[in-house]
Short mmCIF file of C-alpha atoms and ligand atoms in Angstrom, two decimals:
data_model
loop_
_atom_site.label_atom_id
_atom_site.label_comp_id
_atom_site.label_asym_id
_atom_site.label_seq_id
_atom_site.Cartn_x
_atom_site.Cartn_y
_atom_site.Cartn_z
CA UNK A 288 30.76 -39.23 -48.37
CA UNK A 289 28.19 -37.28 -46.18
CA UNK A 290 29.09 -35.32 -42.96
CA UNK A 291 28.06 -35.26 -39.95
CA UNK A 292 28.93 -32.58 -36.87
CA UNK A 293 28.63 -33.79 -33.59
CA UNK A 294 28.17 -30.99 -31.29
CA UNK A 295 28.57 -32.21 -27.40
CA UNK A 296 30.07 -31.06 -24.35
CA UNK A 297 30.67 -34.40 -23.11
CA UNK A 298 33.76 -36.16 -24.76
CA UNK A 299 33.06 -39.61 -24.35
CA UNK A 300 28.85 -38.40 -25.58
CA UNK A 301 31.16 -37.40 -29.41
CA UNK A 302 33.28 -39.93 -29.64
CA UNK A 303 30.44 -42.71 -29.25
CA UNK A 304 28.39 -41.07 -32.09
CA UNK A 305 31.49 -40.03 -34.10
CA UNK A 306 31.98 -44.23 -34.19
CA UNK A 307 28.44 -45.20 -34.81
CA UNK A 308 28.49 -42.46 -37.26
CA UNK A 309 31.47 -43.71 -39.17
CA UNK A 310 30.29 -47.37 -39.36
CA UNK A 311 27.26 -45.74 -41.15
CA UNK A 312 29.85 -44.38 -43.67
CA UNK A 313 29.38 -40.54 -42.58
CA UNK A 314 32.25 -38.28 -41.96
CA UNK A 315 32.62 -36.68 -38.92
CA UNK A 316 33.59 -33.60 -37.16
CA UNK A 317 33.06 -32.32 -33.54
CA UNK A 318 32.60 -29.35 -31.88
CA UNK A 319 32.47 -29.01 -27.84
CA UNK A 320 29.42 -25.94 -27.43
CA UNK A 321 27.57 -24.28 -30.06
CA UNK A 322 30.29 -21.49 -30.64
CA UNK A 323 32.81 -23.61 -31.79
CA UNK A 324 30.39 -25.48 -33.88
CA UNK A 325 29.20 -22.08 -35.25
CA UNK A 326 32.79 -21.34 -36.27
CA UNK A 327 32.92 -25.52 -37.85
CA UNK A 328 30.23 -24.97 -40.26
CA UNK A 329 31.56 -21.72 -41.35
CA UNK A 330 34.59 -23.52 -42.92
CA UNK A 331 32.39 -26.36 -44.05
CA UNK A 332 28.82 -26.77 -43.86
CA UNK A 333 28.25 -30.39 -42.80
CA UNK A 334 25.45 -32.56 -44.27
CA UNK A 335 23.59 -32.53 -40.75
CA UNK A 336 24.31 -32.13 -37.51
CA UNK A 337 23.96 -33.69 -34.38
CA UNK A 338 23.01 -31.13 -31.72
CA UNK A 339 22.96 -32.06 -27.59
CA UNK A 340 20.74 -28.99 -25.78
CA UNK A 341 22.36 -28.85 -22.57
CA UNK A 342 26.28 -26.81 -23.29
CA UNK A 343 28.18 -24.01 -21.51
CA UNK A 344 28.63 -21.55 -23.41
CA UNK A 345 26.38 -21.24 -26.22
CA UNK A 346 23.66 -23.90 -25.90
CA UNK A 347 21.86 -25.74 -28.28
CA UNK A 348 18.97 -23.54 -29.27
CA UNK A 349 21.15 -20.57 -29.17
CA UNK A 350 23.37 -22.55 -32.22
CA UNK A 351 20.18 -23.43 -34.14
CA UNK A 352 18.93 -20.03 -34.04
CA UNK A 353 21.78 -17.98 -35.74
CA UNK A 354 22.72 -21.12 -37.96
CA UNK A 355 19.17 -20.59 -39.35
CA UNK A 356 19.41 -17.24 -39.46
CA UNK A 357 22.75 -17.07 -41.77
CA UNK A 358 22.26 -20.60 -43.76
CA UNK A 359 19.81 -20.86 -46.30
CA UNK A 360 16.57 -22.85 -46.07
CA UNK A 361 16.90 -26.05 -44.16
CA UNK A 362 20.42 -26.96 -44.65
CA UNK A 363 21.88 -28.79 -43.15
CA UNK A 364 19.49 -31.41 -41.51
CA UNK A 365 19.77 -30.76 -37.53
CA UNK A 366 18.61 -33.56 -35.26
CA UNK A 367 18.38 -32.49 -31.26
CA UNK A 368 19.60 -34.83 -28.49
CA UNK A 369 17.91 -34.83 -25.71
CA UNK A 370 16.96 -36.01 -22.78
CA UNK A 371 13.73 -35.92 -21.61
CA UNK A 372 10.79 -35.01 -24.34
CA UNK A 373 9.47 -32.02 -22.58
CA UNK A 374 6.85 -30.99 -25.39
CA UNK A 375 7.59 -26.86 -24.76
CA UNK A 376 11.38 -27.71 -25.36
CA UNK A 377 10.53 -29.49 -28.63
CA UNK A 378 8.28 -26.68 -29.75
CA UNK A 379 10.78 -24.35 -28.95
CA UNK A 380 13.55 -26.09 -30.67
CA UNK A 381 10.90 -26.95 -34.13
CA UNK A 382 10.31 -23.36 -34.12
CA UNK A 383 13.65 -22.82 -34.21
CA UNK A 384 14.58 -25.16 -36.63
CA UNK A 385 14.90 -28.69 -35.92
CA UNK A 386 14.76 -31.82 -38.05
CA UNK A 387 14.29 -34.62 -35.96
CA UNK A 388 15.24 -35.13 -31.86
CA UNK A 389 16.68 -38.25 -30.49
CA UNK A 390 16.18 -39.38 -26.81
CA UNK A 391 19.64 -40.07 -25.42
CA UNK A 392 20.98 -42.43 -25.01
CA UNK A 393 21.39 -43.24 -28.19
CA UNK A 394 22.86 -46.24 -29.67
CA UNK A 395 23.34 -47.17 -33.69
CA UNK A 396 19.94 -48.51 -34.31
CA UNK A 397 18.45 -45.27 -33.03
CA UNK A 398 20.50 -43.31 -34.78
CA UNK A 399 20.33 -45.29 -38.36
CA UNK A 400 17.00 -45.25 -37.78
CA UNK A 401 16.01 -41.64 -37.15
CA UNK A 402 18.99 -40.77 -39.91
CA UNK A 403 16.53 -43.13 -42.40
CA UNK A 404 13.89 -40.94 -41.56
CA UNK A 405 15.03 -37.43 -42.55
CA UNK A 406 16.31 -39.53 -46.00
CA UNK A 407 20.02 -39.30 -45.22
CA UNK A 408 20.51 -43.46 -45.24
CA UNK B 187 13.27 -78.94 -22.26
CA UNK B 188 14.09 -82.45 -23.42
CA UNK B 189 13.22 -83.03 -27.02
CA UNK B 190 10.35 -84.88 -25.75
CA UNK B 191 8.66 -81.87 -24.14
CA UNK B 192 9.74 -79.71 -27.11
CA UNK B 193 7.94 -81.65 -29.47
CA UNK B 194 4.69 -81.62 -27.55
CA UNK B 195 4.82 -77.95 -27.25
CA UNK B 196 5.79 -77.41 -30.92
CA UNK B 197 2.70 -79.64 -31.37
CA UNK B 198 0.12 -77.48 -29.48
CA UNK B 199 1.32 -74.51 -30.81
CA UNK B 200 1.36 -74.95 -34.40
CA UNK B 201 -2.05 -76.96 -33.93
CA UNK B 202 -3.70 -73.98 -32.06
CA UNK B 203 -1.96 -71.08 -34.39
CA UNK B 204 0.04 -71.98 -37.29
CA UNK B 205 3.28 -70.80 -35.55
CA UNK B 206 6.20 -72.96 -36.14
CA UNK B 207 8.75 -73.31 -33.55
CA UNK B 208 12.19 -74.34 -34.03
CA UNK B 209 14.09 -76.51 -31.51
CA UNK B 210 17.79 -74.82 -31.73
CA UNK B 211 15.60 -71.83 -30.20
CA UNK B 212 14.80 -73.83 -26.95
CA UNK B 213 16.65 -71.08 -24.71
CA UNK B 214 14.47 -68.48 -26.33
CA UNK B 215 11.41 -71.02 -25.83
CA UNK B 216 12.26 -71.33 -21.93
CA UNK B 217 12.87 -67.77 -21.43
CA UNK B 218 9.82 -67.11 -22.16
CA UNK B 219 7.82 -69.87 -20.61
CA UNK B 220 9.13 -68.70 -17.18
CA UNK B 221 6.61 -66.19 -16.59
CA UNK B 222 3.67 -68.41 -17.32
CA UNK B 223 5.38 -71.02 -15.08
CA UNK B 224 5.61 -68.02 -12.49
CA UNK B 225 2.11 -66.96 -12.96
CA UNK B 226 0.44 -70.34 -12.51
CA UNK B 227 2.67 -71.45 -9.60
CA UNK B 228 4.55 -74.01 -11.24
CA UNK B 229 7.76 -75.86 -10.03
CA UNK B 230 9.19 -75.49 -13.68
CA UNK B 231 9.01 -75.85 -16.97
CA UNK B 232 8.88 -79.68 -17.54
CA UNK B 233 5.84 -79.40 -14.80
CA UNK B 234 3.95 -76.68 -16.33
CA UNK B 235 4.39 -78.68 -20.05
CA UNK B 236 2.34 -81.63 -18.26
CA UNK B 237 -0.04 -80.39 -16.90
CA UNK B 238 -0.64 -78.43 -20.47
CA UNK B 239 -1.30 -82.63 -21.51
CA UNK B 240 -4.78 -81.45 -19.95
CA UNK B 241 -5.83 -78.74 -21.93
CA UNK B 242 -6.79 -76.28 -19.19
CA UNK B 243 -7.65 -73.03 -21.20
CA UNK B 244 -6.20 -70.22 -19.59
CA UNK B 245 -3.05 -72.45 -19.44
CA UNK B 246 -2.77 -72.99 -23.08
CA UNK B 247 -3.80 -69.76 -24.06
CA UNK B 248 -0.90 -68.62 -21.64
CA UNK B 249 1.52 -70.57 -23.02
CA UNK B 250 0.48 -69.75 -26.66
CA UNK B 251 0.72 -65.78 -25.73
CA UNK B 252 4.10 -66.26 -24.28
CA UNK B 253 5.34 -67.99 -28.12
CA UNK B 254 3.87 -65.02 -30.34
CA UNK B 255 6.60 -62.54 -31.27
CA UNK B 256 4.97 -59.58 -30.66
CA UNK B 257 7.71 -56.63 -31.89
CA UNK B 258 5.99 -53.62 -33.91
CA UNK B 259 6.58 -50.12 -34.49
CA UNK B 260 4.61 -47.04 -35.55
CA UNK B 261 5.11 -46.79 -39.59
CA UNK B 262 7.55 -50.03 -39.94
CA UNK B 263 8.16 -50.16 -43.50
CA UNK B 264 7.28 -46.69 -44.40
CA UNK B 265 6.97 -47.86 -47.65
CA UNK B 266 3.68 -49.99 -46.73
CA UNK B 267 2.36 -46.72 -45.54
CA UNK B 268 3.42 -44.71 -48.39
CA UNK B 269 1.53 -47.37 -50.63
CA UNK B 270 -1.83 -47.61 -48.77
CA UNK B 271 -1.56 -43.57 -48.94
CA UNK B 272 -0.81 -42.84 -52.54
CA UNK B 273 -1.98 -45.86 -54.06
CA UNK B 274 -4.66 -48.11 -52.33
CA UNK B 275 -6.65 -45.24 -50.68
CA UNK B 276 -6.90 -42.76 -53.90
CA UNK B 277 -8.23 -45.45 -55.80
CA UNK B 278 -11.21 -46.66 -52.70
CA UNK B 279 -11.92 -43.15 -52.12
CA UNK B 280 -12.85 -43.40 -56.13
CA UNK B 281 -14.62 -46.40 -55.77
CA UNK B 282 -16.60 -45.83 -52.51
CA UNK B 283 -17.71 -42.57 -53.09
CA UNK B 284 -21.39 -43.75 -53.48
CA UNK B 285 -21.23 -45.39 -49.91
CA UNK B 286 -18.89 -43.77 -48.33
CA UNK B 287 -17.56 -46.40 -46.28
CA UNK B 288 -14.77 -47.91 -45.79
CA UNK B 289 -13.66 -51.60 -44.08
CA UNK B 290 -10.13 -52.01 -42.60
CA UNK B 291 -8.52 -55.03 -41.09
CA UNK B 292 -5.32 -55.28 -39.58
CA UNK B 293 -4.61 -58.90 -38.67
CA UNK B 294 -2.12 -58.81 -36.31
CA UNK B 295 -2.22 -55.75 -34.55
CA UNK B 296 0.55 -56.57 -31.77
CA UNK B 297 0.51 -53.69 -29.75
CA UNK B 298 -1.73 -51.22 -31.79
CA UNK B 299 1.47 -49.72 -33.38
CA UNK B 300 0.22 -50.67 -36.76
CA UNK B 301 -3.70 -49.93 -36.50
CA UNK B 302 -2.93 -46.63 -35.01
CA UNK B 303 -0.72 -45.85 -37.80
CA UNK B 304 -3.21 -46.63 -40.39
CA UNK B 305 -5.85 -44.23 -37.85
CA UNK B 306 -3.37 -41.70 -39.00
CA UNK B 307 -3.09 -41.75 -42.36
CA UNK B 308 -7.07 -42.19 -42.70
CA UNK B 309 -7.12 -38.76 -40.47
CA UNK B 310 -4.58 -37.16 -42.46
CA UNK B 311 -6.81 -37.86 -45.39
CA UNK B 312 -9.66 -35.78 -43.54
CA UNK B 313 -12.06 -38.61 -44.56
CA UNK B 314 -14.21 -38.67 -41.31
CA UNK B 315 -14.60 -34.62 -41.60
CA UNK B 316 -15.87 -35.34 -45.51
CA UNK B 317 -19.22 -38.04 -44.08
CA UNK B 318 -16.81 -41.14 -44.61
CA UNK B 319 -17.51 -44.05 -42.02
CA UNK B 320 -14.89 -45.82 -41.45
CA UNK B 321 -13.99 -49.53 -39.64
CA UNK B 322 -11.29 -50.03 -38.55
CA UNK B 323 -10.85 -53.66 -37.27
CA UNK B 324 -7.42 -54.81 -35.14
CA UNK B 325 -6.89 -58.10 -33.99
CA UNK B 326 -4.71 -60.50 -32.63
CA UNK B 327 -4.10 -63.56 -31.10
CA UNK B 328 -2.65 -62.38 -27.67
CA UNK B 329 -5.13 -60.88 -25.71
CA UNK B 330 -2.34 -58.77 -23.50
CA UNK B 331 -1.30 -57.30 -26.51
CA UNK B 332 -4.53 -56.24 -28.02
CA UNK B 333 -5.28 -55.14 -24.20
CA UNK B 334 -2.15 -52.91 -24.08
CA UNK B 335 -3.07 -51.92 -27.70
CA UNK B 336 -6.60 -50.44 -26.47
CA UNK B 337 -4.82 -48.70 -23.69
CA UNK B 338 -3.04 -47.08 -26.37
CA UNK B 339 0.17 -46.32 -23.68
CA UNK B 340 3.68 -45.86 -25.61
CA UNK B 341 7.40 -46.05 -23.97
CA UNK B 342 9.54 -43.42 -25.12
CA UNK B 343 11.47 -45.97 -26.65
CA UNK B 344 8.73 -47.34 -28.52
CA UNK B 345 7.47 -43.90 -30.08
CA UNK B 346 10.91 -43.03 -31.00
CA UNK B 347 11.10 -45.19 -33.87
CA UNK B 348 9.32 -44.76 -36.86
CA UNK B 349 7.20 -41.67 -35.31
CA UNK B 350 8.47 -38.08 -36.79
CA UNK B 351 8.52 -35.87 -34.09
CA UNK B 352 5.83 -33.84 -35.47
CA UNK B 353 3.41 -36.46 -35.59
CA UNK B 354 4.24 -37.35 -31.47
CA UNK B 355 3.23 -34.18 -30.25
CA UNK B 356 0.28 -33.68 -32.48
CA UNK B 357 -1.13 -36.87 -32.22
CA UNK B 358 0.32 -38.00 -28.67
CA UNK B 359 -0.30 -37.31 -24.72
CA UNK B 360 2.93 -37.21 -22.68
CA UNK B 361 2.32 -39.05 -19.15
CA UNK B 362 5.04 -39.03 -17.25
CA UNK B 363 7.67 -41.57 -18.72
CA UNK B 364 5.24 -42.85 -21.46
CA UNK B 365 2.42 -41.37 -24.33
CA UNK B 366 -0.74 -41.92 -25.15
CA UNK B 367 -2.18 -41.45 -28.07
CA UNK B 368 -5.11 -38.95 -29.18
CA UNK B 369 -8.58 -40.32 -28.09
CA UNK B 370 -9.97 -39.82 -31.69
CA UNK B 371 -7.50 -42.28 -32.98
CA UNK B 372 -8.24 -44.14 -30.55
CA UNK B 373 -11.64 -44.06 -30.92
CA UNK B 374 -11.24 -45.13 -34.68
CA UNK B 375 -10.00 -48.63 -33.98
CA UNK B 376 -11.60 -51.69 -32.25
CA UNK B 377 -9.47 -54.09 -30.72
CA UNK B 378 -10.69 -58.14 -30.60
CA UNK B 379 -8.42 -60.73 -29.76
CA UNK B 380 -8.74 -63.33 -32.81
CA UNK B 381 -6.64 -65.94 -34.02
CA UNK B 382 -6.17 -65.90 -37.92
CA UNK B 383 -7.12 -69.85 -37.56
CA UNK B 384 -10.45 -69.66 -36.42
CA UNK B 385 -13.69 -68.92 -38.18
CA UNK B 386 -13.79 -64.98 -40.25
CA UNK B 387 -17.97 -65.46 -39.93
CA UNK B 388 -18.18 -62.27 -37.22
CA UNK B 389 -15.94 -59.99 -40.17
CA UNK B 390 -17.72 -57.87 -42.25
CA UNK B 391 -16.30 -57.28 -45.93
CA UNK B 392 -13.32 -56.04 -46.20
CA UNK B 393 -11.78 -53.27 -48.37
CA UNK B 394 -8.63 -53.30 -47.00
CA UNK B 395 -6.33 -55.67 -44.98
CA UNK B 396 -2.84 -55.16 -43.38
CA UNK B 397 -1.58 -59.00 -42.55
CA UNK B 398 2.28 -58.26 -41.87
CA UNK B 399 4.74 -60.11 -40.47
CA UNK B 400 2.67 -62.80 -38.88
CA UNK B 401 2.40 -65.45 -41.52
CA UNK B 402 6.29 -65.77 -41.49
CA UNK B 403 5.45 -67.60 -38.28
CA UNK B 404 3.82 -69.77 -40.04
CA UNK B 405 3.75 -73.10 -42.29
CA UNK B 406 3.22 -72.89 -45.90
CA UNK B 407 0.00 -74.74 -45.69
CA UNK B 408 -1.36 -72.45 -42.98
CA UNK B 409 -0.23 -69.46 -44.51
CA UNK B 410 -2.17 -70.52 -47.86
CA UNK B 411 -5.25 -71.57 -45.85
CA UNK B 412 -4.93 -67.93 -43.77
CA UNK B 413 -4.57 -65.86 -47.12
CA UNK B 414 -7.50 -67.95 -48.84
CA UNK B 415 -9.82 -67.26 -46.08
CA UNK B 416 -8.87 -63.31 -46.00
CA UNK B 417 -9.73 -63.57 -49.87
CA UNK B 418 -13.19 -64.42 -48.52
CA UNK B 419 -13.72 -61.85 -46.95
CA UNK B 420 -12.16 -59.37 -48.55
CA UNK B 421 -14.29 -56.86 -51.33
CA UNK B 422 -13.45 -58.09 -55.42
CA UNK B 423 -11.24 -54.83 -55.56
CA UNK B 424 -9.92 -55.34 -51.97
CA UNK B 425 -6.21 -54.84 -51.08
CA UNK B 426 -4.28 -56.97 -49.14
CA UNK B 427 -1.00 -55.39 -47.71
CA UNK B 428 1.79 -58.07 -46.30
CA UNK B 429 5.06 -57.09 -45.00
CA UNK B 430 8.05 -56.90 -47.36
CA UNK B 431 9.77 -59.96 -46.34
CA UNK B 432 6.64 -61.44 -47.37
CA UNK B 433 5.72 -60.20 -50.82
CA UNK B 434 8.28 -62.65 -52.43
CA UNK B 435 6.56 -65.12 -54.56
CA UNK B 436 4.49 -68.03 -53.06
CA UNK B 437 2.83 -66.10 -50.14
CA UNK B 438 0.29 -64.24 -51.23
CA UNK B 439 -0.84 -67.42 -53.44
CA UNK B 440 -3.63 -66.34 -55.43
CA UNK B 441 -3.76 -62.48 -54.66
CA UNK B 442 -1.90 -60.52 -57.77
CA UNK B 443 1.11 -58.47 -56.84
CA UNK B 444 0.29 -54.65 -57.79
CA UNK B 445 3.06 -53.51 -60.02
CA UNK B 446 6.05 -52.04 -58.71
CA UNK B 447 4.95 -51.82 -54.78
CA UNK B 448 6.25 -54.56 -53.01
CA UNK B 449 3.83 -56.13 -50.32
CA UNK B 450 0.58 -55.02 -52.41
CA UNK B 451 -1.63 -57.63 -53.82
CA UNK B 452 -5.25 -57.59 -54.79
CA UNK B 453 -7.67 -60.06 -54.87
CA UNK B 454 -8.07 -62.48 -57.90
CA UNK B 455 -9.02 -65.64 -58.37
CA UNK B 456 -6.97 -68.31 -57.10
CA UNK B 457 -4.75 -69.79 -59.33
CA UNK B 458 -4.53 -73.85 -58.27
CA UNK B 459 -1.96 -75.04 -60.23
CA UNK B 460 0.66 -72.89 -58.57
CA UNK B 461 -0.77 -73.13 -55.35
CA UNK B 462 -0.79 -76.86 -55.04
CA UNK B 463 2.92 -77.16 -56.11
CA UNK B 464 4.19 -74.56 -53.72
CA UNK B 465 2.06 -76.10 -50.68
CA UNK B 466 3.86 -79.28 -48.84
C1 LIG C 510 5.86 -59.64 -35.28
S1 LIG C 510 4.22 -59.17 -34.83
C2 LIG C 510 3.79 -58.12 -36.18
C3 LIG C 510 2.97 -56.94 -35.75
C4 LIG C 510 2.57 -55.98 -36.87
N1 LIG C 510 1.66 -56.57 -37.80
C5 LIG C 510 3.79 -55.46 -37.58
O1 LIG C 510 4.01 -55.80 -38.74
O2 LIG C 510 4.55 -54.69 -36.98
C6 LIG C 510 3.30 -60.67 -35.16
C7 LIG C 510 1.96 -60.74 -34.44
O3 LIG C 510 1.20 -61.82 -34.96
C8 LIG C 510 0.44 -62.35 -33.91
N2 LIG C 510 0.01 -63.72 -34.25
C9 LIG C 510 0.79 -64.82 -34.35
N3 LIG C 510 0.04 -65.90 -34.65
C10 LIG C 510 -1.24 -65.46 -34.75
C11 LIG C 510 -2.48 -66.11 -35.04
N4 LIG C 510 -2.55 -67.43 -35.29
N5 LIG C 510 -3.60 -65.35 -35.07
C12 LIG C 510 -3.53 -64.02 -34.83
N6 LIG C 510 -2.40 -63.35 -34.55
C13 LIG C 510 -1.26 -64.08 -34.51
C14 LIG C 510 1.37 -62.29 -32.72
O4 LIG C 510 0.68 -62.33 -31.49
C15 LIG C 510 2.10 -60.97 -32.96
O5 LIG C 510 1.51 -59.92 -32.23
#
């Protein structure tokens, strides 16, 4: 079974995706801000991850930058939640090391869909 | 809609387009008829439907617009893409590389998702930059689409699926809320509103034609009669692309199926016996 790490502040934000993502057969995990999600994927590298920008703490681009820095090539697959596609953000987070983005919200179709894409359904 | 007012409008519609409606879908059918009975002032449905009894053109053309199913994306069955990509174009760029030029159709262009994701494979493939002229033909039958289509104006929702990121920014405007894409893609397509039923005389040859996920609307007879016609026009080594759903035996009648790439066919010569027993 793949997994998936949903890293969100917001609560009710994971547990929606943790659900879609089960139905789509994908283990889950969560983490509440990047730190904690840093400290996740040391114990077990999920398959990808599912990263929202906006977190106290550390944020999202802050994550993607050291988990790129100590993982090896593009492992895991990282797709960015967002919510508005503010082309300087999305550079910033491709240079960085981003997969895929997703506009929240999301719902399954999206998700399936973009998930199809980077060849992980 | 009484069954009475349902048959006439099944009646117009498959006359004027080949689209076959089906009466358990008469909410879906009213839904949509209430913006053309909006538009044109009427006091409902059962009005507008008589007064379609005289043929008024805009009216019927309304009403027909309003039927088509218009839902696209950018890419939809990647595989389609993948095909025309590794397969269809290698083997034209081979064969045209005397003239140079090469003739696209896509059929039903709905909202330009399709024609502008053809205008990006063709520009991935640098052919313009190497002398190539290219055509690149989208129609369809509903003239707002093929109007939006030329605009070229995306929802976010729209260019999330099916687009890689990559290819948004590079080959997208944001505008506010929306994008638009690149005027040189743009620029590589011309939009007509044509429907598949009337006479292919204004075509040029074709080299290449995308028909997907239109004739499913359709009857087997008109679907035959479409695909023979396209194999006019289309060149003796022409490929005809059709969406997957489609590909299963008894659609493309008289095109043969390229080998292992579902929704490919090229052009052969008809084959009559089958063809008659499959068409009703
Ligand atoms: C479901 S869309 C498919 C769009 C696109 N080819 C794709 O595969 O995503 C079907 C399109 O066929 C068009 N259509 C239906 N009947 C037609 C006809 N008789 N002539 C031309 N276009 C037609 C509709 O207007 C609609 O935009």
């Amino acid at each position: 079974m793949k997994t998936c790490l949903v890293v969100d502040d917001s609560r009710v934000i994971r547990k929606v995706a943790c659900r879609i993502l089960n139905e789509l057969s994908f283990e889950t995990e969560e983490a509440e801000n990047g730190a904690d999600a840093l400290v996740a994927c040391q114990r077990r590298m999920p398959d990808v991850i599912l990263l929202d920008w906006q977190m106290p703490q550390m944020t999202g681009i802050d994550f993607l930058k050291s988990l790129r820095r100590d993982s090896k090539g593009n492992h895991p697959v990282v797709l960015f939640c967002i919510t508005e596609n503010d082309p300087a953000h999305i550079s910033e987070a491709l240079g960085a090391g981003a997969d895929e983005f997703i506009l929240k919200p999301f719902d399954r179709g999206l998700i399936a869909a973009k998930l199809a894409e980077v060849g992980l359904v | 809609m009484n069954s009475h007012d349902f048959s006439y409008l099944a009646n117009v519609l498959h006359r004027r387009t080949g689209i076959i409606l089906a009466e358990k879908k008469t909410h879906m059918i009213e839904t949509r008829l209430m913006p053309v009975v909006r538009r044109f002032g009427f006091r409902d449905i059962a009005s507008l439907l008589k007064e379609l009894h005289y043929g008024h053109e805009a009216l019927v053309q309304a009403v027909i617009e309003s039927m088509t199913t218009n839902d696209s994306a950018f890419f939809r069955d990647r595989k389609t893409f993948e095909e025309f990509r590794d397969i269809v174009l290698p083997v034209l760029k081979l064969a045209r590389s005397e003239t140079k030029q090469l003739r696209i159709w896509c059929a039903a262009c709905a909202a330009g998702q399709e024609p502008y994701s053809i205008a990006m494979v063709l520009d991935d493939a640098k052919l313009i930059d190497a002398g190539w002229t290219i055509t690149l033909i989208a129609t369809d039958i509903n003239s707002q689409m093929v109007a939006r289509a030329q605009d070229g104006i995306y929802s976010q929702f729209e260019v999330q699926r099916g687009l890689p990121i990559r290819r948004l920014v590079s080959n997208f405007q944001q505008e506010g809320t929306s994008w638009r894409i690149s005027d040189h893609l743009r620029r590589m397509v011309s939009f007509r509103t044509f429907n598949l039923l009337d006479s292919y005389g204004w075509l040029p040859d074709c080299d290449v034609v995308f028909c997907r996920n239109a004739l499913m609307y359709f009857d087997l007879k008109t679907r035959a009669s479409v695909l023979d016609r396209i194999g006019e026009i289309l060149a003796p080594d022409g490929a005809l692309l059709v969406g997957p759903a489609e590909s299963t035996d008894g659609y493309a009648l008289g095109y043969v199926p390229a080998d292992s790439a579902p929704g490919l066919f090229y052009k052969s010569k008809p084959a009559p016996v089958r063809r008659l027993s499959l068409v009703k």
